[in-house]
Amino acid sequence: MDRDQSQVVTTLRGTPGYLAHEWLSSAITEKVDVYSFGIVTLEILCGRRNLDHSQPEEDKHLLRLFKKKAEEDQMLDLVDKYSEDMQLHGAEAVEMMRLAAW
């Protein structure tokens, strides 16, 4: 393919709430995929989306809420309350949250 037949797109693309901060600085590495995987893992464990506009302002962003609960040592509060399995294995879910945020 000749150079005049190709096209380069330099605009930022992605889903809000899943983009790693590295996207903003243009220093893209494999870490951006790891960040997105961690966010999805937190969503599964917590039973909610990363950006939930139905929540109060202070709880709207899952990652911000996660950091607050981690500082308060109350991460068990984040475990999906509607999943019996998650509730039965709360300690393991919290460990998975720690891995997701690592």
N, CA and C atoms as an extended XYZ file, in Angstrom:
306
Properties=species:S:1:pos:R:3:atomname:S:1:resname:S:1:resid:I:1 pbc="F F F"
N         0.848       -1.164        0.000 N   MET     1
C         0.000        0.000        0.000 CA  MET     1
C         0.895        1.229        0.000 C   MET     1
N         0.609        2.136       -0.876 N   ASP     2
C         1.374        3.374       -0.943 CA  ASP     2
C         0.963        4.313        0.181 C   ASP     2
N         1.867        5.206        0.496 N   ARG     3
C         1.635        6.173        1.572 CA  ARG     3
C         0.386        7.024        1.329 C   ARG     3
N         0.130        7.384        0.076 N   ASP     4
C        -1.031        8.225       -0.232 CA  ASP     4
C        -2.347        7.445       -0.164 C   ASP     4
N        -2.270        6.135        0.001 N   GLN     5
C        -3.464        5.308        0.121 CA  GLN     5
C        -3.794        4.973        1.576 C   GLN     5
N        -2.943        5.368        2.488 N   SER     6
C        -3.177        5.055        3.902 CA  SER     6
C        -3.697        6.285        4.638 C   SER     6
N        -4.202        6.043        5.810 N   GLN     7
C        -4.760        7.125        6.621 CA  GLN     7
C        -4.356        6.899        8.071 C   GLN     7
N        -3.970        7.968        8.748 N   VAL     8
C        -3.596        7.898       10.156 CA  VAL     8
C        -4.602        8.708       10.957 C   VAL     8
N        -5.150        8.097       11.987 N   VAL     9
C        -6.100        8.783       12.861 CA  VAL     9
C        -5.390        9.060       14.176 C   VAL     9
N        -5.353       10.317       14.579 N   THR    10
C        -4.622       10.682       15.796 CA  THR    10
C        -5.533       11.189       16.900 C   THR    10
N        -6.831       11.036       16.740 N   THR    11
C        -7.741       11.490       17.793 CA  THR    11
C        -7.902       10.407       18.848 C   THR    11
N        -8.198       10.836       20.038 N   LEU    12
C        -8.403        9.926       21.153 CA  LEU    12
C        -9.719        9.193       20.979 C   LEU    12
N        -9.684        7.889       21.113 N   ARG    13
C       -10.894        7.082       21.006 CA  ARG    13
C       -10.938        6.114       22.167 C   ARG    13
N       -12.134        5.824       22.603 N   GLY    14
C       -12.306        4.860       23.669 CA  GLY    14
C       -13.580        5.140       24.436 C   GLY    14
N       -13.847        4.305       25.401 N   THR    15
C       -15.048        4.428       26.211 CA  THR    15
C       -14.718        5.166       27.491 C   THR    15
N       -15.457        6.230       27.791 N   PRO    16
C       -15.200        6.960       29.046 CA  PRO    16
C       -15.270        6.011       30.244 C   PRO    16
N       -14.337        6.173       31.144 N   GLY    17
C       -14.290        5.328       32.327 CA  GLY    17
C       -13.361        4.145       32.208 C   GLY    17
N       -12.941        3.828       30.992 N   TYR    18
C       -12.063        2.682       30.775 CA  TYR    18
C       -10.706        3.094       30.228 C   TYR    18
N       -10.540        4.359       29.910 N   LEU    19
C        -9.282        4.838       29.348 CA  LEU    19
C        -8.259        5.091       30.443 C   LEU    19
N        -7.092        4.543       30.277 N   ALA    20
C        -6.006        4.799       31.222 CA  ALA    20
C        -5.532        6.237       31.065 C   ALA    20
N        -4.989        6.782       32.125 N   HIS    21
C        -4.521        8.165       32.110 CA  HIS    21
C        -3.381        8.378       31.114 C   HIS    21
N        -2.673        7.305       30.771 N   GLU    22
C        -1.583        7.406       29.800 CA  GLU    22
C        -2.077        7.869       28.432 C   GLU    22
N        -3.339        7.599       28.113 N   TRP    23
C        -3.888        8.043       26.830 CA  TRP    23
C        -3.826        9.554       26.714 C   TRP    23
N        -3.987       10.249       27.824 N   LEU    24
C        -3.992       11.708       27.801 CA  LEU    24
C        -2.599       12.281       27.581 C   LEU    24
N        -1.574       11.548       28.016 N   SER    25
C        -0.206       12.039       27.879 CA  SER    25
C         0.487       11.506       26.626 C   SER    25
N        -0.179       10.638       25.892 N   SER    26
C         0.339       10.035       24.661 CA  SER    26
C         1.461        9.032       24.897 C   SER    26
N         1.709        8.668       26.135 N   ALA    27
C         2.721        7.654       26.430 CA  ALA    27
C         2.017        6.303       26.542 C   ALA    27
N         1.663        5.723       25.409 N   ILE    28
C         0.866        4.506       25.382 CA  ILE    28
C         1.777        3.281       25.495 C   ILE    28
N         1.448        2.418       26.447 N   THR    29
C         2.163        1.157       26.632 CA  THR    29
C         1.120        0.062       26.826 C   THR    29
N         1.598       -1.155       27.075 N   GLU    30
C         0.666       -2.252       27.344 CA  GLU    30
C        -0.107       -2.031       28.644 C   GLU    30
N         0.342       -1.096       29.469 N   LYS    31
C        -0.335       -0.816       30.737 CA  LYS    31
C        -1.753       -0.292       30.539 C   LYS    31
N        -2.035        0.332       29.402 N   VAL    32
C        -3.387        0.854       29.184 CA  VAL    32
C        -4.401       -0.285       29.121 C   VAL    32
N        -4.008       -1.422       28.577 N   ASP    33
C        -4.901       -2.581       28.542 CA  ASP    33
C        -5.073       -3.176       29.929 C   ASP    33
N        -4.009       -3.181       30.704 N   VAL    34
C        -4.077       -3.693       32.072 CA  VAL    34
C        -5.012       -2.822       32.903 C   VAL    34
N        -4.954       -1.506       32.714 N   TYR    35
C        -5.841       -0.582       33.417 CA  TYR    35
C        -7.301       -0.903       33.094 C   TYR    35
N        -7.615       -1.049       31.816 N   SER    36
C        -8.988       -1.346       31.404 CA  SER    36
C        -9.454       -2.677       31.979 C   SER    36
N        -8.582       -3.678       31.983 N   PHE    37
C        -8.923       -4.976       32.562 CA  PHE    37
C        -9.227       -4.835       34.051 C   PHE    37
N        -8.435       -4.036       34.759 N   GLY    38
C        -8.672       -3.807       36.183 CA  GLY    38
C       -10.015       -3.150       36.437 C   GLY    38
N       -10.379       -2.191       35.598 N   ILE    39
C       -11.673       -1.516       35.737 CA  ILE    39
C       -12.812       -2.506       35.531 C   ILE    39
N       -12.720       -3.332       34.499 N   VAL    40
C       -13.766       -4.321       34.235 CA  VAL    40
C       -13.854       -5.321       35.386 C   VAL    40
N       -12.724       -5.731       35.933 N   THR    41
C       -12.717       -6.644       37.076 CA  THR    41
C       -13.428       -6.015       38.269 C   THR    41
N       -13.135       -4.742       38.558 N   LEU    42
C       -13.827       -4.047       39.651 CA  LEU    42
C       -15.331       -3.989       39.402 C   LEU    42
N       -15.725       -3.735       38.171 N   GLU    43
C       -17.153       -3.685       37.844 CA  GLU    43
C       -17.835       -5.017       38.149 C   GLU    43
N       -17.202       -6.107       37.785 N   ILE    44
C       -17.775       -7.432       38.029 CA  ILE    44
C       -17.904       -7.683       39.523 C   ILE    44
N       -16.853       -7.397       40.271 N   LEU    45
C       -16.854       -7.653       41.708 CA  LEU    45
C       -17.837       -6.771       42.467 C   LEU    45
N       -18.019       -5.549       41.986 N   CYS    46
C       -18.886       -4.590       42.676 CA  CYS    46
C       -20.317       -4.604       42.149 C   CYS    46
N       -20.530       -5.215       41.005 N   GLY    47
C       -21.872       -5.289       40.449 CA  GLY    47
C       -22.407       -3.960       39.956 C   GLY    47
N       -21.521       -3.121       39.450 N   ARG    48
C       -21.943       -1.816       38.915 CA  ARG    48
C       -20.937       -1.332       37.883 C   ARG    48
N       -21.325       -0.342       37.120 N   ARG    49
C       -20.442        0.231       36.106 CA  ARG    49
C       -19.453        1.203       36.738 C   ARG    49
N       -18.370        1.441       36.030 N   ASN    50
C       -17.355        2.374       36.502 CA  ASN    50
C       -17.925        3.782       36.632 C   ASN    50
N       -18.678        4.216       35.647 N   LEU    51
C       -19.351        5.514       35.705 CA  LEU    51
C       -20.842        5.253       35.829 C   LEU    51
N       -21.409        5.564       36.990 N   ASP    52
C       -22.825        5.318       37.247 CA  ASP    52
C       -23.492        6.632       37.610 C   ASP    52
N       -24.158        7.227       36.628 N   HIS    53
C       -24.765        8.541       36.828 CA  HIS    53
C       -26.005        8.497       37.711 C   HIS    53
N       -26.477        7.300       38.071 N   SER    54
C       -27.623        7.200       38.979 CA  SER    54
C       -27.194        7.309       40.443 C   SER    54
N       -25.890        7.270       40.685 N   GLN    55
C       -25.357        7.354       42.046 CA  GLN    55
C       -25.170        8.813       42.454 C   GLN    55
N       -25.109        9.065       43.773 N   PRO    56
C       -24.774       10.423       44.226 CA  PRO    56
C       -23.400       10.828       43.683 C   PRO    56
N       -23.164       12.097       43.569 N   GLU    57
C       -21.931       12.617       42.962 CA  GLU    57
C       -20.672       11.972       43.546 C   GLU    57
N       -20.613       11.805       44.866 N   GLU    58
C       -19.403       11.264       45.499 CA  GLU    58
C       -19.197        9.776       45.211 C   GLU    58
N       -20.240        9.077       44.739 N   ASP    59
C       -20.138        7.646       44.436 CA  ASP    59
C       -20.242        7.345       42.945 C   ASP    59
N       -20.312        8.349       42.122 N   LYS    60
C       -20.538        8.186       40.686 CA  LYS    60
C       -19.404        7.424       40.005 C   LYS    60
N       -18.161        7.687       40.410 N   HIS    61
C       -16.984        7.061       39.803 CA  HIS    61
C       -16.516        5.907       40.688 C   HIS    61
N       -16.586        4.693       40.169 N   LEU    62
C       -16.240        3.505       40.941 CA  LEU    62
C       -14.804        3.547       41.440 C   LEU    62
N       -13.873        3.976       40.617 N   LEU    63
C       -12.471        3.990       41.029 CA  LEU    63
C       -12.240        4.947       42.193 C   LEU    63
N       -12.879        6.102       42.151 N   ARG    64
C       -12.767        7.064       43.252 CA  ARG    64
C       -13.372        6.470       44.535 C   ARG    64
N       -14.527        5.818       44.404 N   LEU    65
C       -15.174        5.179       45.550 CA  LEU    65
C       -14.300        4.048       46.090 C   LEU    65
N       -13.696        3.282       45.181 N   PHE    66
C       -12.800        2.200       45.582 CA  PHE    66
C       -11.630        2.738       46.408 C   PHE    66
N       -11.013        3.813       45.940 N   LYS    67
C        -9.877        4.396       46.670 CA  LYS    67
C       -10.300        4.845       48.067 C   LYS    67
N       -11.472        5.472       48.155 N   LYS    68
C       -11.979        5.935       49.452 CA  LYS    68
C       -12.219        4.756       50.396 C   LYS    68
N       -12.881        3.714       49.897 N   LYS    69
C       -13.171        2.536       50.729 CA  LYS    69
C       -11.881        1.815       51.115 C   LYS    69
N       -10.895        1.788       50.232 N   ALA    70
C        -9.615        1.150       50.550 CA  ALA    70
C        -8.912        1.908       51.669 C   ALA    70
N        -8.931        3.233       51.604 N   GLU    71
C        -8.312        4.043       52.662 CA  GLU    71
C        -9.010        3.846       54.002 C   GLU    71
N       -10.324        3.625       53.969 N   GLU    72
C       -11.114        3.434       55.191 CA  GLU    72
C       -11.164        1.972       55.619 C   GLU    72
N       -10.476        1.091       54.885 N   ASP    73
C       -10.478       -0.351       55.131 CA  ASP    73
C       -11.908       -0.905       55.144 C   ASP    73
N       -12.716       -0.453       54.179 N   GLN    74
C       -14.113       -0.882       54.072 CA  GLN    74
C       -14.426       -1.412       52.671 C   GLN    74
N       -13.477       -2.087       52.083 N   MET    75
C       -13.663       -2.573       50.718 CA  MET    75
C       -14.758       -3.627       50.620 C   MET    75
N       -15.027       -4.334       51.702 N   LEU    76
C       -16.086       -5.340       51.700 CA  LEU    76
C       -17.441       -4.705       51.380 C   LEU    76
N       -17.602       -3.424       51.694 N   ASP    77
C       -18.845       -2.703       51.374 CA  ASP    77
C       -19.097       -2.624       49.871 C   ASP    77
N       -18.052       -2.765       49.073 N   LEU    78
C       -18.177       -2.639       47.620 CA  LEU    78
C       -18.600       -3.927       46.926 C   LEU    78
N       -18.481       -5.055       47.622 N   VAL    79
C       -18.797       -6.347       47.010 CA  VAL    79
C       -20.272       -6.365       46.604 C   VAL    79
N       -20.538       -6.864       45.407 N   ASP    80
C       -21.888       -6.914       44.835 CA  ASP    80
C       -22.888       -7.500       45.828 C   ASP    80
N       -23.814       -6.668       46.276 N   LYS    81
C       -24.812       -7.074       47.269 CA  LYS    81
C       -25.894       -7.972       46.674 C   LYS    81
N       -26.007       -8.000       45.354 N   TYR    82
C       -27.031       -8.795       44.681 CA  TYR    82
C       -26.529      -10.158       44.233 C   TYR    82
N       -25.274      -10.447       44.506 N   SER    83
C       -24.695      -11.734       44.127 CA  SER    83
C       -24.424      -12.549       45.387 C   SER    83
N       -25.163      -13.631       45.523 N   GLU    84
C       -24.984      -14.499       46.687 CA  GLU    84
C       -23.565      -15.067       46.728 C   GLU    84
N       -23.045      -15.459       45.569 N   ASP    85
C       -21.683      -16.001       45.512 CA  ASP    85
C       -20.652      -14.969       45.959 C   ASP    85
N       -20.814      -13.735       45.494 N   MET    86
C       -19.873      -12.678       45.889 CA  MET    86
C       -19.943      -12.448       47.395 C   MET    86
N       -21.145      -12.454       47.938 N   GLN    87
C       -21.298      -12.240       49.375 CA  GLN    87
C       -20.692      -13.393       50.179 C   GLN    87
N       -20.870      -14.624       49.698 N   LEU    88
C       -20.299      -15.787       50.385 CA  LEU    88
C       -18.773      -15.780       50.352 C   LEU    88
N       -18.225      -15.193       49.307 N   HIS    89
C       -16.772      -15.167       49.122 CA  HIS    89
C       -16.255      -13.730       49.143 C   HIS    89
N       -16.747      -12.953       50.090 N   GLY    90
C       -16.391      -11.535       50.190 CA  GLY    90
C       -14.900      -11.295       50.341 C   GLY    90
N       -14.244      -12.098       51.172 N   ALA    91
C       -12.804      -11.912       51.395 CA  ALA    91
C       -12.026      -12.124       50.096 C   ALA    91
N       -12.416      -13.143       49.335 N   GLU    92
C       -11.756      -13.402       48.058 CA  GLU    92
C       -12.046      -12.278       47.057 C   GLU    92
N       -13.269      -11.764       47.085 N   ALA    93
C       -13.628      -10.654       46.190 CA  ALA    93
C       -12.781       -9.424       46.504 C   ALA    93
N       -12.564       -9.165       47.785 N   VAL    94
C       -11.733       -8.027       48.188 CA  VAL    94
C       -10.295       -8.229       47.709 C   VAL    94
N        -9.785       -9.450       47.810 N   GLU    95
C        -8.433       -9.734       47.310 CA  GLU    95
C        -8.354       -9.496       45.803 C   GLU    95
N        -9.389       -9.903       45.089 N   MET    96
C        -9.425       -9.659       43.643 CA  MET    96
C        -9.450       -8.162       43.350 C   MET    96
N       -10.168       -7.391       44.166 N   MET    97
C       -10.191       -5.930       43.996 CA  MET    97
C        -8.790       -5.357       44.162 C   MET    97
N        -8.082       -5.854       45.156 N   ARG    98
C        -6.709       -5.373       45.378 CA  ARG    98
C        -5.822       -5.690       44.174 C   ARG    98
N        -5.990       -6.887       43.625 N   LEU    99
C        -5.224       -7.255       42.429 CA  LEU    99
C        -5.612       -6.385       41.238 C   LEU    99
N        -6.899       -6.113       41.096 N   ALA   100
C        -7.371       -5.293       39.977 CA  ALA   100
C        -6.785       -3.888       40.041 C   ALA   100
N        -6.576       -3.385       41.253 N   ALA   101
C        -6.070       -2.016       41.427 CA  ALA   101
C        -4.551       -1.953       41.478 C   ALA   101
N        -3.892       -3.086       41.528 N   TRP   102
C        -2.450       -3.114       41.665 CA  TRP   102
C        -1.838       -2.665       40.411 C   TRP   102
